[in-house]
Coordinates of C-alpha atoms in Angstrom, one line a residue:
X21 CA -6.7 0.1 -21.9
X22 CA -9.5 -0.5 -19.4
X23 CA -8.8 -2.8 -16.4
X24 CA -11.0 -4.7 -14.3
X25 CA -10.2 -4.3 -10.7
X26 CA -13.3 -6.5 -9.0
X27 CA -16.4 -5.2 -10.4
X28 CA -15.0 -1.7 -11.6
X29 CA -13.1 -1.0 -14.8
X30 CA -10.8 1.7 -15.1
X31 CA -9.5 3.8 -18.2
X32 CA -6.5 4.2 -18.7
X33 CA -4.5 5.8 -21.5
X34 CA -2.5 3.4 -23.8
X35 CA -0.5 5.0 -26.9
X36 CA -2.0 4.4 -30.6
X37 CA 0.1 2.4 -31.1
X38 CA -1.2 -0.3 -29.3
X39 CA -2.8 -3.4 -31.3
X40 CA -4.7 -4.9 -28.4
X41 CA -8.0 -5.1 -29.9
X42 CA -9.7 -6.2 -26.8
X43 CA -8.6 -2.6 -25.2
X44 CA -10.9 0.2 -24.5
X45 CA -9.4 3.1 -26.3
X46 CA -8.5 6.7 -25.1
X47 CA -6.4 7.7 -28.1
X48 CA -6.1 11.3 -27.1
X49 CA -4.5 10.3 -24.1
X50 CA -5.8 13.6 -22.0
X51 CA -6.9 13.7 -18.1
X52 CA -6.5 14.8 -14.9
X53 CA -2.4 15.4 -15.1
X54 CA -2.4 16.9 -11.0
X55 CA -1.1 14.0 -8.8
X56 CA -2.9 16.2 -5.7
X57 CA -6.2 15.6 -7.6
X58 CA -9.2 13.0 -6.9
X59 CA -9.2 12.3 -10.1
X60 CA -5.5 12.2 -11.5
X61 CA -4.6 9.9 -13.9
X62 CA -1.4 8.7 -14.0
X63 CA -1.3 7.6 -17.4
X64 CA -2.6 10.7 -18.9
X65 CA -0.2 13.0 -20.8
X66 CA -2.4 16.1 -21.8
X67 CA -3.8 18.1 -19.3
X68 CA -7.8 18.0 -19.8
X69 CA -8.5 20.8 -17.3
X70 CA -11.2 18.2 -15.4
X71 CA -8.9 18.0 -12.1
X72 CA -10.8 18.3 -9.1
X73 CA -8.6 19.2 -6.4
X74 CA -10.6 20.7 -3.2
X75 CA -7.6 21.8 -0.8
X76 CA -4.0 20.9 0.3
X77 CA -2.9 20.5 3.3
X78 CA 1.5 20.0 4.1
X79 CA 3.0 18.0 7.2
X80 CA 6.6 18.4 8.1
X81 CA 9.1 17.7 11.0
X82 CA 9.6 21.4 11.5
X83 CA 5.9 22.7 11.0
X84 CA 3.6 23.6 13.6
X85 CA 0.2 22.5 15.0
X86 CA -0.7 26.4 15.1
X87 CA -0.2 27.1 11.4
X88 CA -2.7 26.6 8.8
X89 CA -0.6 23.7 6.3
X90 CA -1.1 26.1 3.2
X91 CA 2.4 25.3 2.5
X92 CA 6.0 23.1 3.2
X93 CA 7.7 26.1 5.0
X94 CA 8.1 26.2 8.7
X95 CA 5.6 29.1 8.8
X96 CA 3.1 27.7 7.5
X97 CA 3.1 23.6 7.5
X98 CA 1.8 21.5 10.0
X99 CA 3.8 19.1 12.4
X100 CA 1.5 15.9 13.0
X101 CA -0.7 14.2 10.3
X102 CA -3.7 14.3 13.3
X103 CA -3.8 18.1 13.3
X104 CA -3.8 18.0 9.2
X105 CA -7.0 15.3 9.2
X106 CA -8.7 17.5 12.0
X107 CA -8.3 20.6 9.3
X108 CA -9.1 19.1 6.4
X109 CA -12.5 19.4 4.8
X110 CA -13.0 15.7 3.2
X111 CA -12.1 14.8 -0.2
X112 CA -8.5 16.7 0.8
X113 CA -5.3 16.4 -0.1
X114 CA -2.5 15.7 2.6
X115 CA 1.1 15.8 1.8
X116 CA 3.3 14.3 4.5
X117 CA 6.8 15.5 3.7
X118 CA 10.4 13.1 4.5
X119 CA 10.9 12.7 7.8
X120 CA 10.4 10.4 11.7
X121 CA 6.6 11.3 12.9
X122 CA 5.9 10.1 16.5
X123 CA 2.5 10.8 17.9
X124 CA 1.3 10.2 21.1
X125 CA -1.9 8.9 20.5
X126 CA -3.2 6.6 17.7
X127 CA -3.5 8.7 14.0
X128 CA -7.4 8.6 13.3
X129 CA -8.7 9.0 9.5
X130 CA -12.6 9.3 9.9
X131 CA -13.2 11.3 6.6
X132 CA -12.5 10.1 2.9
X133 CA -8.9 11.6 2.5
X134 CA -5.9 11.4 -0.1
X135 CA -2.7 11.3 2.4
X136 CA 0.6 11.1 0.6
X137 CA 4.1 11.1 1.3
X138 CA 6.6 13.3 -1.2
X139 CA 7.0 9.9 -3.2
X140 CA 3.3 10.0 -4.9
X141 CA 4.9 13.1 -6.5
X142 CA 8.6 12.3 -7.0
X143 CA 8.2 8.3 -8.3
X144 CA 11.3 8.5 -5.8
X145 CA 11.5 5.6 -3.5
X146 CA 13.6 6.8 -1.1
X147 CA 11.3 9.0 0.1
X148 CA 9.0 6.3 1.5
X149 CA 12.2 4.9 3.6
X150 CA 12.2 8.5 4.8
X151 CA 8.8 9.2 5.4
X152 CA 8.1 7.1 8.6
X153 CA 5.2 7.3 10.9
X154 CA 6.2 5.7 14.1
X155 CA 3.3 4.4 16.6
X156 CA 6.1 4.8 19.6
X157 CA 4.6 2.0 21.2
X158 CA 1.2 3.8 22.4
X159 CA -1.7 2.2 20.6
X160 CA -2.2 1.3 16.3
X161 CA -0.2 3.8 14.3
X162 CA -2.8 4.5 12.1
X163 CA -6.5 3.6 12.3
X164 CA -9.3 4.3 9.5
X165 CA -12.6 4.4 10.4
X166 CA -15.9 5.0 8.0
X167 CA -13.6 5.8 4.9
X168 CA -14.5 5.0 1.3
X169 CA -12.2 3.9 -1.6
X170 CA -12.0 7.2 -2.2
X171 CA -9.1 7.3 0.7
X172 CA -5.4 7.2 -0.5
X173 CA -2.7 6.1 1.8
X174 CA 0.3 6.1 -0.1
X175 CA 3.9 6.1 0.3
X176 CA 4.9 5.1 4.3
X177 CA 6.7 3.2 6.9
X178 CA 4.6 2.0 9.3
X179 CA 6.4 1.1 12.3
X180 CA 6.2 0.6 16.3
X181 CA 2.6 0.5 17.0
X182 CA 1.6 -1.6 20.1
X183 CA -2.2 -2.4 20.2
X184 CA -3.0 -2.9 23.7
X185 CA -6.0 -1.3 24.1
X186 CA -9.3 -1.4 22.1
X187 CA -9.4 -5.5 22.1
X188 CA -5.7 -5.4 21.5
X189 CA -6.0 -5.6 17.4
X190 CA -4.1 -3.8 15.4
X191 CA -1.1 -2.9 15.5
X192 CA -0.3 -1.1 12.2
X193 CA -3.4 -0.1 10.9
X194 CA -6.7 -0.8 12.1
X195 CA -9.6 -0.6 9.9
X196 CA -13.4 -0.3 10.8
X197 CA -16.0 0.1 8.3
X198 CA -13.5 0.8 5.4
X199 CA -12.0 0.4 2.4
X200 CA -8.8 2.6 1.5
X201 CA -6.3 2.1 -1.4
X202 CA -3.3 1.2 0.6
X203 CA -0.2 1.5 -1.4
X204 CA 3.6 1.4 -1.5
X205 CA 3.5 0.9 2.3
X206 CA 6.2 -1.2 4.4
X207 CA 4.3 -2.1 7.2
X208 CA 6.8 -3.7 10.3
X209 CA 7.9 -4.1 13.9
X210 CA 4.2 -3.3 14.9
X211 CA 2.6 -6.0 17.7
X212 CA -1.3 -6.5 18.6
X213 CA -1.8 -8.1 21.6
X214 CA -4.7 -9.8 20.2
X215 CA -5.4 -9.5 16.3
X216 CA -3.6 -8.3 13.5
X217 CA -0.1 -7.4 14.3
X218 CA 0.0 -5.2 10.8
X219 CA -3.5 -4.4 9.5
X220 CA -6.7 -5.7 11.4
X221 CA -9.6 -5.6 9.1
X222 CA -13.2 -4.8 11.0
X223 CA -16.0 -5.1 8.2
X224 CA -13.5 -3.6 5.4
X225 CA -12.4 -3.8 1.9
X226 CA -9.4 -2.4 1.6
X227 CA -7.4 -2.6 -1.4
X228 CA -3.6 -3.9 -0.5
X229 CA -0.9 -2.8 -3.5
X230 CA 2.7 -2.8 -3.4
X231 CA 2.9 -3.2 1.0
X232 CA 5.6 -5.4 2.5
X233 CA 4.2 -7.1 5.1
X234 CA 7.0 -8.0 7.6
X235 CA 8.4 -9.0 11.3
X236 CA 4.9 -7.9 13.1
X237 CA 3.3 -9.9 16.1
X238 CA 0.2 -10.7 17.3
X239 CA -1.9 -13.7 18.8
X240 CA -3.1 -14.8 16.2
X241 CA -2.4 -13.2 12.3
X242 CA 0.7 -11.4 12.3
X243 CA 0.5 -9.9 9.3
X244 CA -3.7 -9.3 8.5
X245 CA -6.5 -10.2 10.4
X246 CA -10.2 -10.3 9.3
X247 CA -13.6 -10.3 10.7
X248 CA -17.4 -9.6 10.1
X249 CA -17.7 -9.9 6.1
X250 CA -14.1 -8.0 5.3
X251 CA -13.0 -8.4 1.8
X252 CA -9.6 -7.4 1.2
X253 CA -7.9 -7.1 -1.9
X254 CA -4.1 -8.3 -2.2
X255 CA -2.2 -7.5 -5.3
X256 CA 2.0 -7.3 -5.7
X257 CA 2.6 -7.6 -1.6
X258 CA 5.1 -9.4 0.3
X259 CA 3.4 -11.5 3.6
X260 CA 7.1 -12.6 5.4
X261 CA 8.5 -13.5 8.8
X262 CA 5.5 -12.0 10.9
X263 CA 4.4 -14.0 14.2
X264 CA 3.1 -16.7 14.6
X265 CA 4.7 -17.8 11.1
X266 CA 1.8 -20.0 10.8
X267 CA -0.8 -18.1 11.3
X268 CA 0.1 -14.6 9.4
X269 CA -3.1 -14.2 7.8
X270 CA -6.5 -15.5 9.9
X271 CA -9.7 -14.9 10.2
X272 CA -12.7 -14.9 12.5
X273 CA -16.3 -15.6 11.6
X274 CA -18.8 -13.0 13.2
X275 CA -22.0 -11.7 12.0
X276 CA -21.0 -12.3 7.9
X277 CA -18.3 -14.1 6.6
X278 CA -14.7 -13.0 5.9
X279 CA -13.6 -13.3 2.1
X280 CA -10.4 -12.1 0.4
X281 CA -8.3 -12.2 -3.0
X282 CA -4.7 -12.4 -3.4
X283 CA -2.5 -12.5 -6.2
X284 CA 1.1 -12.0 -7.7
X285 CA 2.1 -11.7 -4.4
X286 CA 4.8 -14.0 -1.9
X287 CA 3.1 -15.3 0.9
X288 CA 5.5 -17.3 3.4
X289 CA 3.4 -20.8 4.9
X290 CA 0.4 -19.6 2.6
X291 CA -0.7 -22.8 2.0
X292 CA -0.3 -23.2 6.0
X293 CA -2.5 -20.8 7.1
X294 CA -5.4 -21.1 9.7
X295 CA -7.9 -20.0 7.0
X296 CA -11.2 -22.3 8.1
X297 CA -13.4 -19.2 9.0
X298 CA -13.8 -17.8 5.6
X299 CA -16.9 -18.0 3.2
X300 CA -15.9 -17.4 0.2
X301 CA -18.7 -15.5 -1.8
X302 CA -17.7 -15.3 -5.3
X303 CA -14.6 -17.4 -6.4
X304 CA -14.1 -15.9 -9.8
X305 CA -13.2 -12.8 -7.8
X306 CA -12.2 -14.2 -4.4
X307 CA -9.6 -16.3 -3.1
X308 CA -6.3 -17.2 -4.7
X309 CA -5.2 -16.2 -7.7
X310 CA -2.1 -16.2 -10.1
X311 CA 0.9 -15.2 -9.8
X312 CA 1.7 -16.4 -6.2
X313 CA 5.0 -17.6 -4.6
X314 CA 4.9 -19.9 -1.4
X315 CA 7.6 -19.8 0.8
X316 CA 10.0 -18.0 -1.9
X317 CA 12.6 -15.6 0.7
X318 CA 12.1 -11.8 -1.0
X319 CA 16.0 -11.3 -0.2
X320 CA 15.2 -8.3 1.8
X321 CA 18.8 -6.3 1.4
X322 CA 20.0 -6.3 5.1
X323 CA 19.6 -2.8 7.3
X324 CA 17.9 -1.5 3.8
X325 CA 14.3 -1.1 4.8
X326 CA 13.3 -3.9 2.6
X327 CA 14.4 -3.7 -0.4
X328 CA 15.0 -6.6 -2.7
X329 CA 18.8 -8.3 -3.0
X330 CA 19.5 -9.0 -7.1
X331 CA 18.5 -12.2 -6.6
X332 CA 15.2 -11.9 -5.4
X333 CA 12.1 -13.7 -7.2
X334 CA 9.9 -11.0 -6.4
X335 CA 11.9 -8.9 -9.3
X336 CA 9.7 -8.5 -12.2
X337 CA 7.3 -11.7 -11.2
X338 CA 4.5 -8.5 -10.1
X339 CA 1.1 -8.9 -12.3
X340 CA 1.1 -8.1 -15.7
X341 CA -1.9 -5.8 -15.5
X342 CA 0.0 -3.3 -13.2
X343 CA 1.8 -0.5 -14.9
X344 CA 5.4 -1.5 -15.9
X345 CA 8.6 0.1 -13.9
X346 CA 10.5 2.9 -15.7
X347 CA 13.0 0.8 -17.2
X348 CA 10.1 -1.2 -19.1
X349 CA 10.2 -4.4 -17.3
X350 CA 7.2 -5.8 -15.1
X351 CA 6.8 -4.6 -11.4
X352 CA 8.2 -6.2 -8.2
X353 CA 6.2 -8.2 -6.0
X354 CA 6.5 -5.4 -2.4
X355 CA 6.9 -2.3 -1.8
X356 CA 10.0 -0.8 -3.0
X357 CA 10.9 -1.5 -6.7
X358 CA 14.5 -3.1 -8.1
X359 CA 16.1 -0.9 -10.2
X360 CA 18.1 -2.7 -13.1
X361 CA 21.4 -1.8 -14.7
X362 CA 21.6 -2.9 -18.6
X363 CA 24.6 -3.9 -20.2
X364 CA 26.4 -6.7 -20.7
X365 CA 26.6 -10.0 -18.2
X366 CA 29.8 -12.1 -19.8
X367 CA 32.6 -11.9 -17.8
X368 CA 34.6 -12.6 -21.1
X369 CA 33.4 -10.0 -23.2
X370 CA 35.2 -6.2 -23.5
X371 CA 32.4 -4.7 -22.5
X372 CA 31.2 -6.7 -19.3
X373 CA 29.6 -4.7 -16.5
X374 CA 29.4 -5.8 -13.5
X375 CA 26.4 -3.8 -12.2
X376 CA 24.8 -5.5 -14.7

């Protein structure tokens, strides 16, 4: 079918089976079928030979800064994702593979890059609990600067960073002039000292899918902070518990004003928040839209790297238009999806499972 994301529409392969007669049709279902590629489509199933891929590039816990990154063994992968970008020609593919990566200095994306942890591969989850870039308390773990939608950033935990330099704004990810697809990230435990104790937006677009938002500090918007004309893009994320509680999403006025759209997402004191700055410049596109929960607890499961309890409402309440989980049923609203056990619920039956 073909999905409008803003003002760009997207084809995507749906089986003939399909009645939807409002769809845009790629019967054949063919593509890019390389997940390393610029162009991979995940919803192709036959191979098209149009995958553009221009070069590789591996990060692991025992690689080393003098290698080249052609490959995951220790002779030849990198250790730190700052050597990797400083290699890599743009439009290059990083793989970041399971393990704790502490730099000592702030991780700086200033090409359009696709940087991806073992899970882009896999579809494994785990692998973004184990794939953790930690800012060790010396500046924002990540910052992007000059990067297109082109850029990838997929598949992280984004911890630790202390933005206390630069204006203090920060603390996760700092974006200037950019507009990234951020995805399946759980951003927390990062503090700014003045803006944006998760992401801080700096004229940027980027577009937020499937990131937990969660325990980060700064002055003022603890989870996202905006300024001079950003536009971000929220879709299926989790905004919880980051400080002030009242003010986890701001924004400042400054040269052109701040806009944003956010749906099928939980957003704790949403309808709280210290919003007056922003000019909204289209609002069939901008603003809030379906699909949101105020003040709903996600359940986090405790020690777990949050992951959603059985109970949570953010199981299978993600948007519609998102691709469905493996076991058929819509998305989760965060990061990390629930997986469900089938079979029976009635304690009276023969059959009853309790996993169920």
């Amino acid at each position: 079918f073909s999905r409008r994301t803003r003002s760009k529409w997207t084809l995507v392969c749906f089986p003939e089976s399909d009645s939807d007669s409002d769809n845009t049709w790629n019967g054949s279902c063919s593509g890019c079928t390389d997940p390393y590629a610029l162009n991979y489509d995940v919803f192709a199933t036959l191979d098209d030979g149009s995958c553009e891929v221009v070069e590789i590039f591996h990060v692991t816990v025992n690689g080393n800064d003098n290698n080249t990154g052609a490959g995951e063994s220790n002779d030849l992968a990198l250790a730190t994702l700052s050597r990797a970008i400083e290699l890599a020609a743009p439009n290059s593919t990083i793989i970041v593979h399971p393990g704790t990566y502490e730099e000592d200095q702030t991780i700086v994306v200033n090409k359009d890059l696709q940087i991806y942890s073992m899970y882009h591969t896999t579809d494994n989850e785990n692998l973004i609990e184990q794939t953790k870039l930690n800012g060790s308390e010396s500046g924002s773990v990540i910052r992007f600067e000059g990067v297109s939608e082109a850029t990838k950033f997929y598949g992280f935990v984004i911890r630790n960073g202390l933005a206390n330099e630069d204006e203090g704004n920060g603390g996760g990810i700092h974006l200037v002039d950019s507009n990234p697809h951020l995805k399946r990230l759980v951003i927390h435990s990062n503090v700014a000292n003045t803006y944006g104790g998760g992401i801080y937006c700096d004229h940027s677009a980027p577009l937020i899918e499937h990131v937990t938002l969660a325990d980060n500090t700064a002055g003022s918007g603890g989870a996202l902070y905006m300024r001079n004309g950003s536009d971000p893009t929220i879709l299926n994320s989790i905004i919880w518990n980051n400080i002030p509680l009242d003010n986890q999403f701001d924004s400042y006025y400054q040269g052109d004003g701040n806009s944003y759209a956010i749906s099928y997402s939980d957003i704790q004191n949403g309808q709280d928040w210290s919003m007056s700055n922003i000019q909204f410049v289209d609002l069939e596109t901008d603003g809030v839209g379906e699909g949101i929960l105020y003040d709903v607890d996600p359940e986090f499961v405790e020690g777990f790297s949050y992951a959603l309890q059985s109970g949570s409402e953010c199981i299978d309440t993600g948007s519609p238009e998102s691709s469905l989980d493996d076991d058929g049923t819509l998305p989760e609203i965060g990061a990390l999806t629930f997986v469900h056990t089938f079979g029976c619920t009635d304690p009276e039956a023969s059959n009853y499972n309790a996993d169920a």
